[in-house]
Amino acid sequence: MRLGSPQTSIWVQRMPEPTGADDKRIAIEARGIVKAFGQGPSALRALDNVSVSIRENEFFTLLGPSGCGKTTLLRLIAGFEYPTEGAILLHGDDIAGLPPFKRPINTVFQSYALFPHLTVWENVAFGLQMLGKPKQEIEARVAVMLKLVHMEELAQRRTDQISGGQAQRVALARALAPSPKVLLLDEPLSALDYKLRKEMQIELKRMQNETGITFVFVTHDQEEALTMSDRIAVMSKGKVLQVGSPWDIYDKPADRFVADFIGETNFLKASVVSIDNGVARVKLASGTEIAATIAEGFQPRDNVTVVVRPEHARAVQQGGQLSGSVENVVYFGTDTHIHIKLDGGELFTVRQQNSRTQSCGFKVGDRAGIEIAPDAAQVLRD
Amino acid sequence: MAKRHFDIKAQPGFAFLAILTFAVLYLPIATLVVYAFNASDSVSIWGGFSLKWFVEAWNNSAVQDAAWRSLVIAFFAAAIATSAATMAAIATTRTEPYRGLGFKYAFINQPLMVPEIVTAVALLIVFSRLKVWTGYSGLGYLILAHTAFCIPFAYLPIRARLESMDLTLERAAADLYATPWMTFRRVTLPLLRPGIIAGFMLAFVISLDDVVITEFVKSGGQDTLPTYMLGQIRRTVTPEVNAIATAFLALSVVLVTAFFFINRQKT
Ligand SMILES: Nc1ncnc2c1ncn2[C@@H]1O[C@H](COP(=O)(O)OP(=O)(O)O)[C@@H](O)[C@H]1O
Ligand SMILES: [Mg+2]
């Protein structure tokens, strides 16, 4: 955590780019974490056997609905809470017993938690002062940080005299100033309005790139998670359901919850007819059989759910694997959503891009076929 | 003008009751203050305006002596009580709730619940023994006794302040490498300062005002201003007592007003 002169090595040195994804070094590892609040059988398991490995220099996102345990996991990593079971490792060392002030990990709090009795400058300098850095170094570093978040002019303001967006920036500068190994961000953008949020998403991503610090970012907004993250852990009810790149999570959801939580999806009830080398033939409610990719562990005659993303299907006048009648056509500018009632009774949404010259060609009540792209249908456990 | 909303101020007899209440509350005090400026020797017959009783009181060495003793006792009692109350408030708010915490609150606030005369008699008995055993009979006993009953008054505003303080701030300090002691010094204490000052001033006023416990605990020649006044009234009453009371009132009003403003301050 040594700081150099402000012109040259302000930032922690970036790790050399690894060759393969798997030999990246692990920054934070949570191993079999259980966090129970309360005692005995009525205890609430906020985290239930959570294991994740967060790599160095990674923008890692914890994504899940409110109350699924994201903040609790962050607080365990920061050291404000101690796990009921399991271990937390920082670069391979167990830090479960270290108090927060001994962990080279800083937090951007959901409420920002700026010190109200200190100025912007003093807030940003706080961590460096506590580390006992020399005065000149602190001044240089704070200047750089304030510049990074465009707050140089307001350095002497009290923190109750700045806007929410500015407070957000100060909180970020304050947490980054001591060059932590890992930065924890608890829904830092949720209090900002839409436009500012979009701007800050780009800013955050830029800062993570420039600093090379591992970011652990918490959000319940799946779009935010998809656009910002290197990898995402999808959480629900204290468990991690899937960890993967945005592409993995979106395209190969591990289960129904993930498929439903990330983006829009069509769910179709089906039963497995036959399985051949990762591809199954499944029979839908209408009696139609289609092909779908399938994971290990399924048997013929299993009742399953088939998922298809709306943009992986096309409405066609003739042919297609499925057919039904158009219920609704919704125009979205860049694309059009066509809601089709399948002959089996289920509702299916198709999303197709608009072209400048012609409309989608369907209107309510029309018969339509649905053509599913190869490999786009996926079998999930019911 | 017919008012459509119920307004208690528009009820018949409201004004009369209000005036009566204020009269009962303030007329005696007003009378006391007015006669402090009386030129004659009587506390009931007006003899013209004069500041002579203030001058008299100011130059009375017994009054000087008692006033100084009052201030010394109040200062030390309030200071010790405020330190103790600050520690107690932190210990009772910065902890997970546990069985027995309610009992602890009651314990700290004991002086508010036990009748003052009971404490006074109890202290009289204990201290008279101690005075014999140790041979020491100085102001320490009064300071100790005042400290004890000042603690709950200092404790209440400090605890209120701690409870309304955002715990995340202390967490943020710890997150930024502040040890528990540095977190206390750099974050908790500065944010607590208005509560501590308010607690100190409240304790100070309460100590200045005390009669019962002081009367029982004091040794000979240890009169405070209130016990001195009590002694004077038992003998001949001159407007000098009014003058002392008026000065006392002015001091209290200043302190309580300051308390009010400090307590309202946000950070
Ligand atoms: N200190 C606590 N005491 C009791 N229950 C808690 C505590 N902190 C969190 N919880 C519970 O743990 C669950 C997860 O909370 P949290 O981690 O804050 O969720 P998220 O950040 O994903 O919204 C919630 O049900 C919450 O009520
Ligand atoms: Mg949360």
XYZ file of C-alpha atoms and ligand atoms in Angstrom:
677
model
C 0.000 0.000 0.000
C 2.934 2.346 -0.538
C 2.216 5.578 -2.253
C 4.634 7.069 -4.722
C 4.978 10.582 -6.069
C 1.712 11.817 -7.522
C 3.010 12.059 -11.080
C 4.191 8.510 -11.457
C 2.929 5.622 -9.399
C -0.179 6.988 -7.779
C -1.930 3.746 -8.133
C -1.239 0.318 -6.897
C 0.695 -1.402 -9.645
C -1.559 -3.295 -11.989
C -0.956 -6.972 -12.013
C 0.453 -8.294 -15.279
C -2.363 -9.485 -17.467
C -2.754 -13.199 -16.952
C -2.864 -15.505 -19.909
C -5.748 -17.776 -19.007
C -8.774 -16.791 -16.963
C -8.153 -19.466 -14.361
C -4.658 -18.561 -13.293
C -5.715 -15.105 -12.139
C -4.767 -14.588 -8.523
C -7.533 -14.590 -5.989
C -7.983 -11.374 -3.966
C -10.869 -12.356 -1.710
C -12.134 -15.809 -1.059
C -15.206 -16.593 1.005
C -15.298 -20.235 2.040
C -18.489 -21.827 3.260
C -19.722 -18.653 4.916
C -22.739 -18.936 7.173
C -24.047 -15.862 8.922
C -26.924 -16.394 11.300
C -28.709 -13.610 13.148
C -30.299 -14.737 16.379
C -30.009 -18.038 18.201
C -31.437 -21.502 17.881
C -33.965 -22.742 15.360
C -35.513 -19.290 14.882
C -32.160 -17.860 13.751
C -32.213 -16.109 10.407
C -29.568 -17.395 8.026
C -28.682 -14.222 6.155
C -25.906 -16.153 4.410
C -26.177 -19.889 3.962
C -22.983 -21.624 2.923
C -21.687 -18.967 0.548
C -18.444 -19.576 -1.303
C -17.061 -17.135 -3.857
C -13.601 -16.315 -5.147
C -13.005 -12.756 -6.261
C -9.996 -12.281 -8.499
C -7.461 -9.506 -8.395
C -8.249 -6.417 -10.490
C -11.707 -7.679 -11.095
C -14.960 -5.737 -11.173
C -17.023 -8.250 -9.266
C -20.718 -7.713 -8.651
C -23.030 -9.199 -6.054
C -26.449 -9.112 -7.660
C -29.718 -10.094 -6.062
C -33.049 -8.806 -4.811
C -33.279 -6.758 -1.642
C -32.749 -8.844 1.498
C -30.782 -11.643 -0.160
C -27.684 -10.991 1.949
C -25.506 -8.762 -0.248
C -24.811 -6.146 2.408
C -24.177 -8.852 4.991
C -21.513 -10.421 2.784
C -19.863 -7.030 2.247
C -19.893 -6.346 5.967
C -18.215 -9.670 6.607
C -15.501 -8.829 4.091
C -15.048 -5.359 5.615
C -14.930 -6.824 9.129
C -18.001 -5.179 10.681
C -19.480 -8.601 11.315
C -17.900 -11.957 11.914
C -19.052 -15.134 10.183
C -20.932 -17.756 12.168
C -19.133 -20.393 10.131
C -16.582 -20.338 7.346
C -13.489 -18.327 6.526
C -12.661 -15.176 4.603
C -9.274 -15.088 2.932
C -7.426 -12.082 1.574
C -4.653 -13.205 -0.765
C -4.811 -16.585 0.890
C -4.625 -15.381 4.510
C -7.558 -15.883 6.827
C -8.697 -12.416 7.928
C -11.827 -13.502 9.774
C -10.260 -12.435 13.090
C -8.943 -9.037 11.963
C -10.873 -5.918 12.985
C -11.903 -3.572 10.143
C -9.136 -1.058 10.823
C -6.499 -3.719 10.183
C -7.916 -4.788 6.819
C -6.578 -3.124 3.663
C -10.145 -2.970 2.426
C -12.238 0.172 2.148
C -15.958 0.681 1.765
C -18.216 3.104 -0.062
C -21.301 3.013 2.140
C -24.829 2.966 0.817
C -25.546 6.142 2.807
C -22.041 7.510 2.000
C -21.391 8.069 5.748
C -19.293 11.199 5.216
C -18.101 12.755 8.476
C -20.388 15.749 8.969
C -17.941 17.668 11.173
C -15.148 17.551 8.608
C -14.668 19.254 5.251
C -14.500 17.421 1.955
C -10.703 17.641 2.098
C -10.558 16.304 5.652
C -12.866 13.446 4.765
C -10.641 12.338 1.915
C -7.501 12.728 4.051
C -8.924 10.749 6.987
C -7.708 7.285 6.016
C -4.224 8.528 5.098
C -3.956 10.370 8.420
C -4.960 7.257 10.313
C -2.265 5.338 8.449
C 0.221 7.928 9.688
C 1.336 9.084 6.240
C 3.601 12.162 6.081
C 1.894 15.489 5.595
C 3.190 16.235 2.097
C 2.211 12.834 0.891
C -1.303 13.268 2.263
C -1.662 16.658 0.604
C -0.467 15.372 -2.736
C -2.619 12.287 -2.580
C -5.779 14.140 -1.547
C -5.233 16.610 -4.377
C -5.021 13.755 -6.854
C -8.099 12.073 -5.462
C -10.160 15.272 -5.497
C -9.122 15.816 -9.078
C -10.080 12.269 -9.975
C -13.628 12.848 -8.758
C -13.805 16.473 -9.979
C -14.193 17.938 -6.502
C -11.102 20.181 -6.291
C -13.149 23.334 -6.086
C -15.294 22.167 -3.208
C -12.412 20.884 -1.066
C -13.142 23.267 1.806
C -16.905 22.766 1.802
C -18.609 21.064 4.689
C -20.145 17.789 3.645
C -23.672 18.976 4.428
C -23.271 21.689 1.815
C -22.808 19.441 -1.207
C -25.287 17.577 -3.389
C -25.977 13.849 -3.331
C -23.946 13.236 -6.468
C -21.037 15.182 -5.008
C -21.268 13.332 -1.693
C -21.072 10.131 -3.692
C -17.859 11.277 -5.345
C -16.338 12.316 -2.037
C -17.204 8.936 -0.531
C -15.488 7.286 -3.471
C -12.385 9.486 -3.195
C -12.232 8.890 0.552
C -12.345 5.126 0.123
C -9.836 5.091 -2.747
C -7.326 7.488 -1.177
C -5.517 4.893 0.968
C -5.151 2.602 -2.095
C -6.940 -0.373 -0.620
C -6.419 -3.865 -1.991
C -10.152 -4.226 -2.346
C -12.895 -1.612 -2.607
C -16.382 -2.549 -1.442
C -19.297 -0.569 -2.874
C -22.755 -1.079 -1.408
C -25.352 0.069 -3.950
C -23.442 3.316 -4.369
C -25.547 4.534 -7.260
C -29.026 3.682 -6.054
C -29.671 7.137 -4.585
C -28.767 8.975 -7.782
C -31.161 9.924 -10.534
C -31.075 8.075 -13.826
C -28.756 10.339 -15.793
C -26.229 10.764 -12.985
C -26.336 7.031 -12.391
C -25.419 6.305 -16.000
C -22.561 8.806 -15.794
C -21.262 7.345 -12.554
C -21.403 3.826 -13.972
C -18.939 4.869 -16.637
C -16.845 6.831 -14.122
C -16.650 3.897 -11.743
C -15.608 1.577 -14.507
C -12.936 4.071 -15.573
C -11.610 4.382 -12.031
C -11.477 0.641 -11.614
C -9.510 0.368 -14.837
C -7.110 3.141 -13.869
C -6.500 2.021 -10.316
C -6.445 -1.705 -10.871
C -8.086 -2.121 -7.485
C -10.432 -5.052 -7.041
C -13.986 -3.707 -6.869
C -16.735 -5.651 -5.140
C -19.902 -3.923 -6.198
C -23.368 -4.558 -4.813
C -26.533 -3.865 -6.749
C -30.054 -5.147 -7.205
C -30.186 -3.700 -10.704
C -29.462 -6.447 -13.222
C -28.850 -4.027 -16.070
C -26.233 -2.184 -14.020
C -24.604 -5.507 -13.143
C -24.491 -6.657 -16.764
C -22.996 -3.445 -18.113
C -20.330 -2.924 -15.441
C -19.065 -6.278 -14.233
C -16.279 -8.607 -15.207
C -18.060 -11.298 -13.251
C -21.333 -11.472 -11.377
C -22.514 -13.574 -8.452
C -26.289 -13.898 -8.498
C -27.675 -14.282 -4.985
C -31.046 -15.242 -3.598
C -32.125 -15.916 -0.013
C -28.608 -16.101 1.371
C -27.241 -18.389 -1.312
C -25.081 -17.812 -4.358
C -26.900 -19.345 -7.301
C -24.429 -18.693 -10.085
C -21.097 -16.993 -10.628
C -19.982 -16.078 -14.106
C -19.363 -13.399 -16.688
C -22.336 -11.261 -17.696
C -22.527 -13.327 -20.840
C -22.583 -16.616 -18.892
C -25.228 -15.369 -16.544
C -27.431 -14.039 -19.300
C -26.973 -16.771 -21.828
C -26.521 -19.822 -19.649
C -28.549 -19.191 -16.528
C -27.990 -21.984 -14.026
C -31.565 -22.073 -12.857
C -34.999 -20.604 -13.165
C -34.391 -17.831 -10.628
C -31.323 -16.542 -12.460
C -33.064 -16.721 -15.831
C -36.019 -14.819 -14.432
C -34.005 -12.223 -12.508
C -31.647 -11.334 -15.366
C -33.391 -9.826 -18.352
C -36.654 -11.017 -19.817
C -37.261 -14.640 -20.595
C -39.967 -16.906 -21.913
C -40.705 -19.915 -19.726
C -42.344 -22.960 -21.316
C -43.434 -26.094 -19.478
C -42.121 -29.231 -21.139
C -41.119 -32.817 -20.597
C -37.935 -34.467 -21.799
C -38.406 -36.942 -24.628
C -34.829 -37.905 -25.389
C -31.320 -36.690 -24.628
C -28.422 -36.916 -27.019
C -25.031 -35.402 -26.283
C -26.166 -32.247 -24.479
C -29.174 -31.678 -26.692
C -32.642 -32.800 -25.688
C -35.879 -33.168 -27.533
C -38.593 -31.775 -25.319
C -42.340 -31.900 -25.709
C -44.240 -28.658 -25.021
C -47.784 -28.227 -23.732
C -49.092 -27.900 -27.283
C -47.597 -31.271 -28.156
C -44.893 -29.745 -30.337
C -41.395 -31.119 -29.916
C -38.381 -28.821 -30.090
C -34.634 -29.155 -29.503
C -32.997 -27.528 -26.477
C -29.581 -27.607 -24.837
C -29.562 -29.582 -21.609
C -27.105 -29.968 -18.722
C -26.033 -33.193 -17.038
C -28.337 -35.013 -14.681
C -31.650 -35.014 -16.546
C -33.602 -38.126 -17.463
C -36.157 -38.670 -20.208
C -39.713 -37.985 -18.981
C -38.455 -35.346 -16.491
C -40.761 -32.361 -16.199
C -38.704 -29.288 -16.992
C -38.863 -25.644 -17.976
C -37.551 -24.470 -21.308
C -36.298 -20.901 -21.458
C -35.901 -18.776 -24.578
C -34.782 -15.117 -24.567
C -37.205 -12.894 -26.524
C -34.448 -11.644 -28.830
C -33.450 -15.205 -29.736
C -36.777 -15.829 -31.397
C -38.411 -14.337 -34.473
C -42.017 -14.064 -35.491
C -42.561 -15.455 -38.979
C -45.544 -15.636 -41.330
C -44.985 -19.300 -42.133
C -43.108 -22.169 -40.500
C -41.248 -21.877 -37.159
C -41.132 -24.411 -34.345
C -44.056 -22.844 -32.467
C -47.224 -21.158 -33.521
C -49.953 -19.011 -32.009
C -51.902 -15.811 -32.395
C -50.666 -12.266 -31.836
C -52.025 -10.744 -28.618
C -50.230 -7.452 -28.571
C -47.595 -5.496 -30.488
C -45.541 -2.979 -28.475
C -43.283 -0.517 -30.224
C -40.089 0.438 -28.280
C -38.246 2.661 -30.732
C -35.254 0.463 -31.418
C -37.262 -2.727 -31.356
C -40.740 -4.157 -31.182
C -42.107 -6.681 -28.689
C -44.661 -9.083 -30.089
C -46.690 -11.003 -27.517
C -47.957 -14.261 -28.962
C -50.419 -16.626 -27.338
C -49.153 -20.106 -28.148
C -51.535 -22.841 -29.190
C -50.633 -24.585 -25.928
C -52.045 -21.560 -24.063
C -48.788 -20.012 -22.818
C -47.694 -16.469 -23.614
C -44.475 -15.986 -25.575
C -42.676 -12.695 -26.226
C -40.582 -12.087 -29.298
C -38.325 -9.082 -29.592
C -37.176 -7.971 -32.975
C -35.280 -4.984 -34.220
C -37.126 -2.383 -36.168
C -35.968 -1.524 -39.607
C -36.380 1.949 -41.024
C -38.398 0.913 -44.014
C -40.972 -1.527 -42.804
C -42.980 -2.386 -39.702
C -42.853 -5.806 -38.066
C -45.712 -6.900 -40.276
C -47.969 -8.286 -37.521
C -51.066 -6.922 -35.945
C -53.243 -8.137 -33.106
C -55.162 -11.308 -33.993
C -52.787 -12.447 -36.771
C -51.538 -16.022 -36.810
C -47.768 -16.192 -36.373
C -45.048 -18.783 -36.290
C -42.076 -18.528 -33.960
C -38.631 -19.416 -35.144
C -36.177 -20.102 -32.321
C -32.508 -19.581 -33.105
C -30.320 -22.688 -32.948
C -29.067 -23.401 -29.393
C -31.256 -20.613 -27.996
C -33.676 -22.872 -26.126
C -32.324 -24.163 -22.834
C -33.677 -26.773 -20.415
C -33.783 -25.825 -16.718
C -34.952 -27.862 -13.791
C -38.563 -27.140 -12.953
C -65.030 36.083 12.509
C -66.235 32.512 12.603
C -63.432 29.997 12.629
C -64.147 26.705 10.958
C -61.382 24.761 12.661
C -61.280 23.944 16.318
C -58.827 26.326 17.925
C -58.208 26.044 21.618
C -57.270 29.708 21.721
C -60.799 30.590 20.653
C -62.442 28.719 23.541
C -64.153 30.842 26.206
C -62.045 31.286 29.334
C -58.834 30.339 27.570
C -57.274 33.740 27.904
C -58.294 33.989 31.550
C -56.756 30.585 32.406
C -53.591 31.389 30.536
C -53.157 34.693 32.315
C -53.880 33.067 35.679
C -51.278 30.393 35.050
C -48.641 32.879 34.048
C -49.504 35.014 37.058
C -49.081 32.108 39.466
C -45.810 31.152 37.805
C -44.219 34.535 37.389
C -45.809 37.044 39.740
C -43.925 35.842 42.846
C -40.667 35.867 40.920
C -41.431 39.275 39.480
C -42.162 40.590 42.970
C -38.900 39.160 44.240
C -36.985 40.801 41.423
C -38.732 44.145 41.847
C -38.020 44.314 45.592
C -34.375 43.527 44.946
C -34.247 47.113 43.669
C -36.010 48.523 46.734
C -34.345 51.449 48.471
C -35.943 50.675 51.854
C -35.139 47.839 54.254
C -38.427 46.045 53.706
C -39.284 43.263 51.269
C -42.907 44.396 51.116
C -42.937 48.203 51.306
C -41.606 50.040 48.276
C -39.197 52.830 49.087
C -37.937 53.852 45.680
C -35.474 52.428 43.165
C -31.955 51.623 44.257
C -29.111 49.222 43.534
C -27.906 49.371 47.106
C -28.823 45.777 47.994
C -26.827 44.482 45.073
C -23.858 46.545 46.248
C -24.424 45.320 49.785
C -24.561 41.685 48.711
C -21.554 42.101 46.449
C -19.500 43.528 49.331
C -20.732 41.015 51.898
C -17.813 38.663 52.475
C -20.131 35.841 53.601
C -22.000 36.094 50.277
C -18.761 36.220 48.312
C -17.532 33.218 50.192
C -20.729 31.190 49.639
C -20.966 32.178 45.972
C -17.398 31.165 45.288
C -17.930 27.852 47.106
C -21.089 27.211 45.075
C -19.244 27.801 41.825
C -16.287 25.606 42.822
C -18.536 22.741 43.878
C -20.730 23.088 40.799
C -17.723 23.172 38.487
C -16.016 20.102 39.887
C -19.223 18.144 40.421
C -20.394 18.909 36.863
C -17.011 18.078 35.360
C -16.706 14.741 37.146
C -20.372 13.891 36.571
C -20.091 14.715 32.863
C -17.020 12.504 32.407
C -18.715 9.645 34.232
C -21.951 10.206 32.314
C -20.119 10.242 28.963
C -18.506 6.908 29.726
C -21.784 5.481 30.997
C -23.646 6.709 27.917
C -21.123 5.131 25.560
C -21.144 1.887 27.505
C -24.925 1.694 27.434
C -25.482 2.691 23.797
C -22.511 1.208 21.908
C -23.364 -2.366 22.787
C -25.719 -5.077 21.682
C -28.828 -4.980 23.879
C -28.610 -7.533 26.662
C -30.567 -8.621 29.701
C -29.868 -6.259 32.524
C -29.402 -3.179 30.363
C -32.709 -1.774 31.599
C -31.561 -2.325 35.153
C -28.384 -0.433 34.323
C -30.375 2.559 33.070
C -32.348 2.525 36.315
C -29.130 2.277 38.289
C -27.597 5.289 36.564
C -30.787 7.285 37.009
C -31.188 6.281 40.649
C -30.774 9.849 42.005
C -33.857 10.859 40.002
C -35.954 8.210 41.721
C -34.763 8.091 45.323
C -36.229 11.018 47.324
C -33.517 13.580 47.901
C -34.073 13.639 51.653
C -33.332 9.908 51.844
C -30.030 10.329 50.033
C -29.256 13.351 52.201
C -29.781 11.476 55.467
C -27.865 8.460 54.197
C -24.935 10.636 53.135
C -25.010 12.496 56.430
C -24.615 9.231 58.325
C -21.878 7.835 56.093
C -19.926 11.071 55.760
C -20.010 11.902 59.457
C -18.330 8.542 60.110
C -15.825 9.167 57.344
C -15.042 12.611 58.678
C -14.186 11.103 62.051
C -12.127 8.247 60.639
C -10.163 10.230 58.094
C -9.983 13.547 59.886
C -10.710 15.188 56.512
C -13.718 17.466 56.425
C -13.088 19.579 53.323
C -15.192 20.366 50.265
C -14.573 16.883 48.836
C -17.693 15.462 50.485
C -19.936 18.114 48.956
C -18.331 17.665 45.539
C -18.783 13.912 45.786
C -22.418 14.195 46.844
C -23.192 16.724 44.106
C -21.424 14.580 41.525
C -23.674 11.665 42.390
C -26.968 13.468 41.860
C -25.660 15.358 38.806
C -24.821 12.213 36.850
C -28.320 11.441 35.537
C -28.755 15.028 34.389
C -25.504 14.934 32.468
C -26.263 11.417 31.207
C -29.608 12.141 29.568
C -28.567 14.651 26.859
C -25.369 12.716 26.117
C -27.212 9.446 25.693
C -29.871 11.098 23.529
C -27.135 12.442 21.287
C -25.374 9.082 21.025
C -28.588 7.309 20.178
C -29.418 9.687 17.366
C -25.895 9.446 15.950
C -25.458 7.390 12.781
C -23.470 4.272 13.702
C -22.218 4.025 10.137
C -19.956 7.009 10.805
C -18.031 5.103 13.436
C -17.922 2.121 11.113
C -16.599 4.313 8.322
C -13.816 5.528 10.620
C -12.858 1.953 11.507
C -12.966 1.107 7.815
C -10.477 3.942 7.228
C -7.917 2.466 9.624
C -8.927 4.354 12.769
C -8.371 2.291 15.912
C -11.261 2.293 18.402
C -9.526 5.049 20.376
C -8.952 7.189 17.269
C -12.533 6.582 16.168
C -13.670 7.885 19.524
C -11.371 10.906 19.437
C -11.818 11.901 15.816
C -15.450 10.993 15.162
C -17.545 10.095 18.205
C -16.279 12.792 20.554
C -16.527 15.745 18.130
C -20.032 14.707 17.169
C -20.913 14.223 20.814
C -19.558 17.599 21.919
C -22.885 19.486 21.956
C -24.374 16.710 24.088
C -21.455 16.825 26.498
C -21.598 20.612 26.840
C -25.354 20.460 27.362
C -24.914 17.735 29.970
C -22.256 19.756 31.761
C -24.390 22.874 31.890
C -27.428 21.025 33.116
C -25.359 19.365 35.833
C -23.840 22.742 36.749
C -27.235 24.392 37.210
C -28.576 21.437 39.189
C -25.581 21.558 41.511
C -25.818 25.340 42.009
C -29.460 24.974 42.952
C -29.187 22.182 45.506
C -30.278 22.808 49.087
C -31.340 19.589 50.761
C -28.286 17.365 50.278
C -25.902 20.303 50.770
C -27.593 21.289 54.019
C -27.110 17.766 55.394
C -23.604 17.102 54.107
C -21.842 20.444 54.683
C -19.489 20.934 57.590
C -19.434 24.179 59.570
C -18.507 27.192 57.429
C -19.264 25.403 54.176
C -22.356 27.333 53.158
C -23.206 27.483 49.500
C -25.301 30.352 48.167
C -28.631 28.528 48.596
C -27.877 27.329 52.134
C -26.583 30.801 53.034
C -29.858 32.326 51.806
C -31.825 29.774 53.752
C -29.894 30.730 56.859
C -30.492 34.441 56.237
C -34.214 34.056 55.780
C -34.472 32.339 59.134
C -33.181 35.557 60.706
C -34.025 39.054 59.518
C -35.149 39.308 55.955
C -33.753 42.235 53.955
C -33.902 42.844 50.218
C -30.296 41.617 50.130
C -31.711 38.094 49.756
C -33.815 39.329 46.862
C -30.742 40.783 45.228
C -28.823 37.502 45.592
C -31.797 35.536 44.275
C -32.110 37.907 41.332
C -28.456 37.521 40.401
C -28.833 33.773 40.767
C -31.884 33.807 38.531
C -30.030 35.770 35.875
C -27.182 33.239 35.877
C -29.584 30.294 35.597
C -31.496 31.884 32.754
C -28.276 32.482 30.856
C -27.092 28.900 31.377
C -30.406 27.281 30.521
C -30.791 29.430 27.403
C -27.300 28.450 26.310
C -28.167 24.814 27.013
C -31.213 25.124 24.818
C -29.276 26.541 21.883
C -26.394 24.087 22.171
C -28.785 21.168 22.325
C -30.515 22.322 19.163
C -27.260 22.494 17.239
C -26.976 19.733 14.659
C -23.288 18.905 14.632
N -27.993 -7.020 12.216
C -28.989 -7.808 11.764
N -29.822 -8.439 12.616
C -30.808 -9.238 12.160
N -31.065 -9.470 10.877
C -30.283 -8.870 9.963
C -29.212 -8.014 10.356
N -28.599 -7.564 9.225
C -29.259 -8.111 8.188
N -30.264 -8.903 8.627
C -31.182 -9.681 7.775
O -30.406 -10.435 6.868
C -31.019 -10.473 5.592
C -30.061 -9.971 4.549
O -29.882 -8.588 4.722
P -28.927 -7.717 3.797
O -27.598 -8.366 3.739
O -28.978 -6.327 4.305
O -29.642 -7.811 2.391
P -29.396 -6.976 1.042
O -28.222 -6.072 1.253
O -29.167 -8.001 0.000
O -30.653 -6.216 0.787
C -32.293 -9.659 5.703
O -33.363 -10.535 5.890
C -32.063 -8.805 6.914
O -33.271 -8.508 7.542
Mg -28.186 -3.878 1.179
